[in-house]
Protein backbone atom coordinates (compact mmCIF):
# COMPACT_ATOMS: atom_id res chain seq x y z
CA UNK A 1 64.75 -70.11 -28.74
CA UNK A 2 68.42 -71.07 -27.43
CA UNK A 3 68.81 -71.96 -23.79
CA UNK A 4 70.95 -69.22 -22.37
CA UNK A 5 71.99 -71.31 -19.24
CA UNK A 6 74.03 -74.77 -18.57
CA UNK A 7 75.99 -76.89 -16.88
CA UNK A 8 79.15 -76.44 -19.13
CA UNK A 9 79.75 -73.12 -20.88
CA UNK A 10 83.07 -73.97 -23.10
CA UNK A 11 84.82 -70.06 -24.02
CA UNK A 12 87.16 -71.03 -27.25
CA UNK A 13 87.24 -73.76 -29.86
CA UNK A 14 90.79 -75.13 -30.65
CA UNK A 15 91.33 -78.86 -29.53
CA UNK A 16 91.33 -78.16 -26.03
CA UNK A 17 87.75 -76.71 -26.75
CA UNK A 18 86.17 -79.18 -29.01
CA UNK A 19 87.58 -82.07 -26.61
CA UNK A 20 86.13 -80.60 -23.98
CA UNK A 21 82.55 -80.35 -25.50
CA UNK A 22 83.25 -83.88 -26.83
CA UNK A 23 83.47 -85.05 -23.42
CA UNK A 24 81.34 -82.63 -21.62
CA UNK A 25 78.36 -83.61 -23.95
CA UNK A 26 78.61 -87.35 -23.35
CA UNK A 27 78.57 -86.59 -19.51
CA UNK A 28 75.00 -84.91 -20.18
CA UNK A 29 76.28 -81.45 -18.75
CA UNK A 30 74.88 -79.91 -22.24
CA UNK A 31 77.90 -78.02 -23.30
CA UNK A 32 77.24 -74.07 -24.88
CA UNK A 33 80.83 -73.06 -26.50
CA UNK A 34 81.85 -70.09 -28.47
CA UNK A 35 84.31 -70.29 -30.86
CA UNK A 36 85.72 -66.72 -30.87
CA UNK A 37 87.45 -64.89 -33.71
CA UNK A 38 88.83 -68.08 -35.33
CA UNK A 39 86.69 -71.34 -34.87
CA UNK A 40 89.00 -73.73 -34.56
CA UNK A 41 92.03 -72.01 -33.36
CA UNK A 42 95.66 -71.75 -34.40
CA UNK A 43 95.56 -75.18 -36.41
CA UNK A 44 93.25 -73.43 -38.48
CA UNK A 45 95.91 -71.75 -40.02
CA UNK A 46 98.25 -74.74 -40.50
CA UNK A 47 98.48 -76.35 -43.91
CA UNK A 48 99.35 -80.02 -42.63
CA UNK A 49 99.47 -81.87 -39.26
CA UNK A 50 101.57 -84.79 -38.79
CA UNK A 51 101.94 -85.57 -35.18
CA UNK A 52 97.91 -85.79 -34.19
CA UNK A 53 97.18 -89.68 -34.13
CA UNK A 54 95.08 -91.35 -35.71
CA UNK A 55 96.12 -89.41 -39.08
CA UNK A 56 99.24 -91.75 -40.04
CA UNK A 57 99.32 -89.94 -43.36
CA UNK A 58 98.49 -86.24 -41.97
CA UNK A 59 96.08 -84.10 -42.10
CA UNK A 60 95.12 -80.51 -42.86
CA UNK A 61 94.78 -78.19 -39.62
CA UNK A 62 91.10 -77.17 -41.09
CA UNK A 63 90.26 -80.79 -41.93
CA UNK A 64 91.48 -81.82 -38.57
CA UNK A 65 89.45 -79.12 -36.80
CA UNK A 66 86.25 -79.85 -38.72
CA UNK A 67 86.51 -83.00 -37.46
CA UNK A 68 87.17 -82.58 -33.68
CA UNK A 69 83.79 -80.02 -34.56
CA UNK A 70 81.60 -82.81 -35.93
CA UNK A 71 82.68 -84.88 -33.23
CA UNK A 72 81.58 -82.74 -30.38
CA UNK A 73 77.94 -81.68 -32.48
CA UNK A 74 77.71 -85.75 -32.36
CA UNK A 75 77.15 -85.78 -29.23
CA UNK A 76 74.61 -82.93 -29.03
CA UNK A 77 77.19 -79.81 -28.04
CA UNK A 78 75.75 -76.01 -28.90
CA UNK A 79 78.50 -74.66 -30.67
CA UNK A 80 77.75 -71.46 -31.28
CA UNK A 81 79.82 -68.32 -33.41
CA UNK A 82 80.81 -65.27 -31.61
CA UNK A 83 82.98 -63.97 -28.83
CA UNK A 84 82.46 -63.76 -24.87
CA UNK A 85 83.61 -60.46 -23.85
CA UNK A 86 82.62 -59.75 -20.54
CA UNK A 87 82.59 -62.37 -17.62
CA UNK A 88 81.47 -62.48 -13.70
CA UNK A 89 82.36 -64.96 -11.56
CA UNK A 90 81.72 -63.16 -8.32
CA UNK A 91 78.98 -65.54 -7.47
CA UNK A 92 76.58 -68.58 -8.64
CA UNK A 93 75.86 -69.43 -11.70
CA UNK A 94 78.84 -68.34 -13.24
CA UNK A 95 77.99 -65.31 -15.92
CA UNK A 96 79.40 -63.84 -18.82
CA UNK A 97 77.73 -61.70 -21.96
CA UNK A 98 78.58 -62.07 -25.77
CA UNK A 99 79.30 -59.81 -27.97
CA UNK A 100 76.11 -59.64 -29.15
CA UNK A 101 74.64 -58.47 -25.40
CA UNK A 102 73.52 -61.68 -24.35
CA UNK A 103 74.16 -62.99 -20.94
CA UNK A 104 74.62 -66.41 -20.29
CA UNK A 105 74.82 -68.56 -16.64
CA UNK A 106 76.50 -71.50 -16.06
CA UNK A 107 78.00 -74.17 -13.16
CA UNK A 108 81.08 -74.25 -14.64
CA UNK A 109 83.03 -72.70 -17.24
CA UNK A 110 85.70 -74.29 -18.85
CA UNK A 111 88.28 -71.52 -20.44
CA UNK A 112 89.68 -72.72 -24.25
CA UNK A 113 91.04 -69.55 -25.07
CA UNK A 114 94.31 -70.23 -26.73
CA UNK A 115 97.54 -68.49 -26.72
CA UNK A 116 98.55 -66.38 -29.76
CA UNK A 117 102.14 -66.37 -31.15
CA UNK A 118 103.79 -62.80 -31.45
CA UNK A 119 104.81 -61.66 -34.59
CA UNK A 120 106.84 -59.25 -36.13
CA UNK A 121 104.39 -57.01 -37.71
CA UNK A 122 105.37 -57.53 -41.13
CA UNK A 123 102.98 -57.80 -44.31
CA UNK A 124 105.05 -60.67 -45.08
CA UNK A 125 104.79 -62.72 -42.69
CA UNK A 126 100.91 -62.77 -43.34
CA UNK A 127 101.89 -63.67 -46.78
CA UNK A 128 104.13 -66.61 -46.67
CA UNK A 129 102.26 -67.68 -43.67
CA UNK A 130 102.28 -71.58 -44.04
CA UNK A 131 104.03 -71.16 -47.19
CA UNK A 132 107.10 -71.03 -45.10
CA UNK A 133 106.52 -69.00 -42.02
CA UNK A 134 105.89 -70.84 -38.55
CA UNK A 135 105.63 -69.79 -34.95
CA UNK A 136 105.83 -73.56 -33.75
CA UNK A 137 109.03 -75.28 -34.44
CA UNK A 138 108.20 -78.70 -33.23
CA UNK A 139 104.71 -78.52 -35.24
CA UNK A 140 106.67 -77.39 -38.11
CA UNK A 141 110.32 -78.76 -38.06
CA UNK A 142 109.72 -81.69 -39.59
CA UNK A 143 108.78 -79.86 -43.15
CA UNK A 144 112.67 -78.07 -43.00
CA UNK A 145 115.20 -81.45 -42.75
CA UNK A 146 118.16 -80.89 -44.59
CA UNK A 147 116.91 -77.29 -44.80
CA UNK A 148 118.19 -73.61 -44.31
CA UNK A 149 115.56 -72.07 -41.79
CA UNK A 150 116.07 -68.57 -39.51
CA UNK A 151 114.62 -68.23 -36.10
CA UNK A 152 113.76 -64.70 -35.04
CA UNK A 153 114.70 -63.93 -31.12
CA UNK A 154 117.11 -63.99 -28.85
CA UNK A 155 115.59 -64.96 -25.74
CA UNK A 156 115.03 -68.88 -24.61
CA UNK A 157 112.16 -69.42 -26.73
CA UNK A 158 114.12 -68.55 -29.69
CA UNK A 159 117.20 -70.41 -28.58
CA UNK A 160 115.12 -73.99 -27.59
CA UNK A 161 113.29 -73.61 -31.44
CA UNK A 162 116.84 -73.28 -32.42
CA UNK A 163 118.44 -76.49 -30.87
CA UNK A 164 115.14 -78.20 -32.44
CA UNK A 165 115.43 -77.14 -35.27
CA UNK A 166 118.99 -77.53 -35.51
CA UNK A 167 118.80 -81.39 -35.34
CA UNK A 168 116.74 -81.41 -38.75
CA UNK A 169 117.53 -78.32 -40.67
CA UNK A 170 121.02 -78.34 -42.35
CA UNK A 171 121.36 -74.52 -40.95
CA UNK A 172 119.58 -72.67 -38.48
CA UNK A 173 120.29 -68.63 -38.84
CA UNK A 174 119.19 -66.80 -35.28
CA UNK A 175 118.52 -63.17 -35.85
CA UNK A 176 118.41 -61.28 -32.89
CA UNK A 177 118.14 -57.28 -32.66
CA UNK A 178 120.35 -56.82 -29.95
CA UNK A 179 123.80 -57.47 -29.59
CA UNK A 180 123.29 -60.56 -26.97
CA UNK A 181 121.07 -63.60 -26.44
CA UNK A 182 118.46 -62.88 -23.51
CA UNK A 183 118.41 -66.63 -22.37
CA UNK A 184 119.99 -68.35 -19.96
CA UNK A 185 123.30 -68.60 -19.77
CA UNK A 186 122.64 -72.96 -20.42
CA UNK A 187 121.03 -71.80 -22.97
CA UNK A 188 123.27 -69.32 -24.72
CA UNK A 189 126.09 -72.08 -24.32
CA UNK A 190 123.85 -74.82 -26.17
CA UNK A 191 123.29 -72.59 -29.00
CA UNK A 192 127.06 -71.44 -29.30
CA UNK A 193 128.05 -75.27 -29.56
CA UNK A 194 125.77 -75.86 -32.14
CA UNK A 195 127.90 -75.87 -35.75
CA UNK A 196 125.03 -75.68 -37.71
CA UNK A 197 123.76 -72.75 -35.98
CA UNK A 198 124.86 -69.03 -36.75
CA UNK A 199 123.11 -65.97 -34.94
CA UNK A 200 123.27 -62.64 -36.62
CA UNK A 201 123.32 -60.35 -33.69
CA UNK A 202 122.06 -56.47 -33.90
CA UNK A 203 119.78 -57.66 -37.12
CA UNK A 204 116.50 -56.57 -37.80
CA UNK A 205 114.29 -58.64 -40.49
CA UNK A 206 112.65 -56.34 -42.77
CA UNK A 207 111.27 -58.27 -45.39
CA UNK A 208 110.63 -61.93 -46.37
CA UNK A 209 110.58 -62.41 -50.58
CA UNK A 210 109.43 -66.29 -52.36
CA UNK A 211 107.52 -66.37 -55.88
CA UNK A 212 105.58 -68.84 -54.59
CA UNK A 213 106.62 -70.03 -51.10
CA UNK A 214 108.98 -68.46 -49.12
CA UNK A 215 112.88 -68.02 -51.08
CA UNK A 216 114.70 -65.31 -48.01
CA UNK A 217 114.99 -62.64 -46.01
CA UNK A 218 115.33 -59.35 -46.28
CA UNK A 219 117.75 -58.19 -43.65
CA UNK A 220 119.05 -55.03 -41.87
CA UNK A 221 122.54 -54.72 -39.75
CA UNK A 222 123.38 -52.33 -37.38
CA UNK A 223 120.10 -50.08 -38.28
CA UNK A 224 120.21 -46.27 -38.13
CA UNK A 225 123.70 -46.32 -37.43
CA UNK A 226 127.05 -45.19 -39.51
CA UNK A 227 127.69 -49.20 -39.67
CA UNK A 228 124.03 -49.99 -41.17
CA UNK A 229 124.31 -52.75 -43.81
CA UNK A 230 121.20 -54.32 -45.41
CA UNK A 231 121.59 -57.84 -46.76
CA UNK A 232 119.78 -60.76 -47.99
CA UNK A 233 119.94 -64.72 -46.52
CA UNK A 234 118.09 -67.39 -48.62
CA UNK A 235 116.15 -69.53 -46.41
CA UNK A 236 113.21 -72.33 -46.48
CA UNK A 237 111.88 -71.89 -43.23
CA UNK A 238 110.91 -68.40 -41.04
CA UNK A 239 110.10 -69.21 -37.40
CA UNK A 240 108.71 -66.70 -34.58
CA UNK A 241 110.14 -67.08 -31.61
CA UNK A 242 109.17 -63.96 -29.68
CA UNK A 243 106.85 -65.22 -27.33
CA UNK A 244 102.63 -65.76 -27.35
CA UNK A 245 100.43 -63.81 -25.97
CA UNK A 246 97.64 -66.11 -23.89
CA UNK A 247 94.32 -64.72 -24.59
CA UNK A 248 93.03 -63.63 -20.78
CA UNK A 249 92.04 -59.85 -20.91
CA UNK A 250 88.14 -60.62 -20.47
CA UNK A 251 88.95 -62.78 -17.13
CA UNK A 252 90.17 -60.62 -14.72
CA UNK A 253 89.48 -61.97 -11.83
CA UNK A 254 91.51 -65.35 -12.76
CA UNK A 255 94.83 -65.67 -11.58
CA UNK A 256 97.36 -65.76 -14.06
CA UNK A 257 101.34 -65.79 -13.73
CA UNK A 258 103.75 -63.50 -14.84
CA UNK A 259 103.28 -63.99 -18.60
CA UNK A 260 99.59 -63.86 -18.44
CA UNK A 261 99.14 -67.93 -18.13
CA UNK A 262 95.84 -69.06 -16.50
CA UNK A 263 97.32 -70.72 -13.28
CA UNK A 264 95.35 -74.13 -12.54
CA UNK A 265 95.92 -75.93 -9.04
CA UNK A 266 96.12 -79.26 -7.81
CA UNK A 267 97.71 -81.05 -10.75
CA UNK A 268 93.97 -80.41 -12.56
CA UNK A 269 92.28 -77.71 -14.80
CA UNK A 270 90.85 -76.36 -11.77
CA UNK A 271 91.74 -72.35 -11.91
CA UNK A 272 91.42 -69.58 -8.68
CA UNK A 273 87.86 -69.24 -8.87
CA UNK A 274 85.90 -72.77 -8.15
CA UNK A 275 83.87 -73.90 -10.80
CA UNK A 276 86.19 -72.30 -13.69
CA UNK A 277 88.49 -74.52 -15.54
CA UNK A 278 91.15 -73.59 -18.14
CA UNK A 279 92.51 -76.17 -20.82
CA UNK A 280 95.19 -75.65 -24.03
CA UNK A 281 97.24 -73.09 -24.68
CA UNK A 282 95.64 -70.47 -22.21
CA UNK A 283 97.04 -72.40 -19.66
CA UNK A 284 99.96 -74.13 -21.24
CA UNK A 285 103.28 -72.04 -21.69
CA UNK A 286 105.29 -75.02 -21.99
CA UNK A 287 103.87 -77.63 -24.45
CA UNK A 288 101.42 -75.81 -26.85
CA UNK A 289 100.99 -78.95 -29.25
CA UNK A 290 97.28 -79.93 -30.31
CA UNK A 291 97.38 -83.65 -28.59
CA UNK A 292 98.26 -81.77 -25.30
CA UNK A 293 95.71 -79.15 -25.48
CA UNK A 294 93.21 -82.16 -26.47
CA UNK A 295 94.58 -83.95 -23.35
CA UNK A 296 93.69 -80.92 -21.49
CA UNK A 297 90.14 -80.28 -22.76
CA UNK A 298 88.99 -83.96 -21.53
CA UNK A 299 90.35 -83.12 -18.37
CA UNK A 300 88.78 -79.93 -17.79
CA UNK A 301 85.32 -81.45 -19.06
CA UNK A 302 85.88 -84.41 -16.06
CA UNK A 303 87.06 -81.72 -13.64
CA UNK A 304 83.84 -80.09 -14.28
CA UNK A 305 81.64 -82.79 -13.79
CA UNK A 306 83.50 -83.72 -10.72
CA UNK A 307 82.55 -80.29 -9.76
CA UNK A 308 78.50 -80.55 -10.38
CA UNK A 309 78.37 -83.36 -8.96
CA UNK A 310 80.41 -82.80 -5.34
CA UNK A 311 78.05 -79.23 -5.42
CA UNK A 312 74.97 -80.02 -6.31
């Protein structure tokens, strides 16, 4: 029968998840963690990985996750399939219930819940996804020197995975729907000084097209108006930059700021309600890169046992 209560309940797998259970298991706290929807997170979905070290000639997102995995089952974690989808932390031991209807206490609960990247909506994108289409320029970049690549956005997002991608790619395309950039006006004036980058203002992408990876864009100008003109740009390289969307709706209780960011306190992991950690992406709207989220999940799993062991 599985124990349904423990020291360390880990919600999200991801490298700030599987480090955390890495280090939560060798501090005997006996780590539970779900891995939600997609075990392993958003590297799941990326085809190769060049910046995590230790991997001087890359590796696969899936390879690199099944590793971080094995790691943390080493050293005796419970990782476990499913989702949590309802928690309370109104009092002690910390509870939430699974999917399944199960209800689980813990000390401490370390959040791992990742951040997902906003896209456009189009079957496309789904398609040539890793065969050309990124939400992460500086995961990505590197893939696109001496490249043609388009950013989609106009806010600063968009513009900073612009002005990075600019410094590999040979031209950087920024369509944005309206007929202005949203970002900051230091922003805006980096992107305007950039030669090698050209923004198509009140354009809509409605199509991508590649035989086998991704060839263009399929692109609308001025749509529903007298002016509307539809056009094609070839392009190597399709990047999101339209935001992410951190995944919080089943903590409400934890205070997040305006863009739905777990807030942690004290220069730690250590979130509004004591005993509740957050690490990754969740609580990272800045960064985002695997080695940081990593960073973050051995943090949260010290912060934790800090915690036991000053309460118990």
């Amino acid at each position: 029968m599985q124990e349904n209560n423990t020291k360390c309940l880990i919600i999200g797998s991801g490298p700030a998840g599987y480090t955390a259970a890495i280090y939560a298991s060798r501090a005997n706290l006996s780590p539970i963690l779900f891995e939600g929807h997609t075990p392993g997170g958003q590297l799941t979905t990326t085809s190769e990985v060049e910046n995590f070290p230790g991997y001087p000639n890359g590796v696969t997102g899936p390879e690199l996750m099944a590793d971080l995995r094995k790691q943390a089952e080493r050293f005796g974690a419970d990782i476990r399939p499913g989702n949590i989808v309802e928690v309370d932390f109104s009092g002690k031991p910390l509870k939430v219930r699974t999917e399944s209807g199960e209800t689980l206490t813990a000390q401490t609960v370390i959040i791992a819940t990742g951040a997902t990247a906003l896209y456009l909506g189009l079957p496309d994108e789904e398609k040539y996804k890793g065969l050309g289409v990124s939400a992460c320029a500086t995961c990505d970049g590197f893939f696109y020197r001496k490249r043609t690549v388009a950013v989609v956005g106009g806010g600063d997002t968009a513009c900073e995975e612009a002005m990075y991608l600019s410094n590999l790619a040979s031209k950087v395309y920024m369509i944005v729907r309206k007929p202005y950039l949203r970002a900051s006006k230091v922003m805006q004036q980096r992107v305007a000084e950039k030669e090698n980058i050209e923004i198509l203002f009140n354009t809509n992408t409605v199509g991508l097209f590649g035989e086998e990876y991704l060839e263009g864009a399929h692109l609308v100008e001025h749509v529903g108006t007298a002016d509307e003109r539809r056009f094609d740009i070839a392009i190597d390289g399709f990047f999101l930059g339209i935001g992410h969307k951190p995944e919080t709706d089943v903590f409400p209780g934890i205070e997040r700021d305006e863009h739905g960011y777990v807030k942690t306190f004290g220069g730690t992991t250590a979130t509004s309600v004591p005993g509740v950690f957050a690490a990754g992406d969740v609580a990272d709207p800045r960064y985002r890169q695997a080695i940081s989220a990593a960073g973050m999940g051995c943090r949260a799993a010290l912060d934790a046992e800090a915690y036991i062991l000053e309460n118990s």
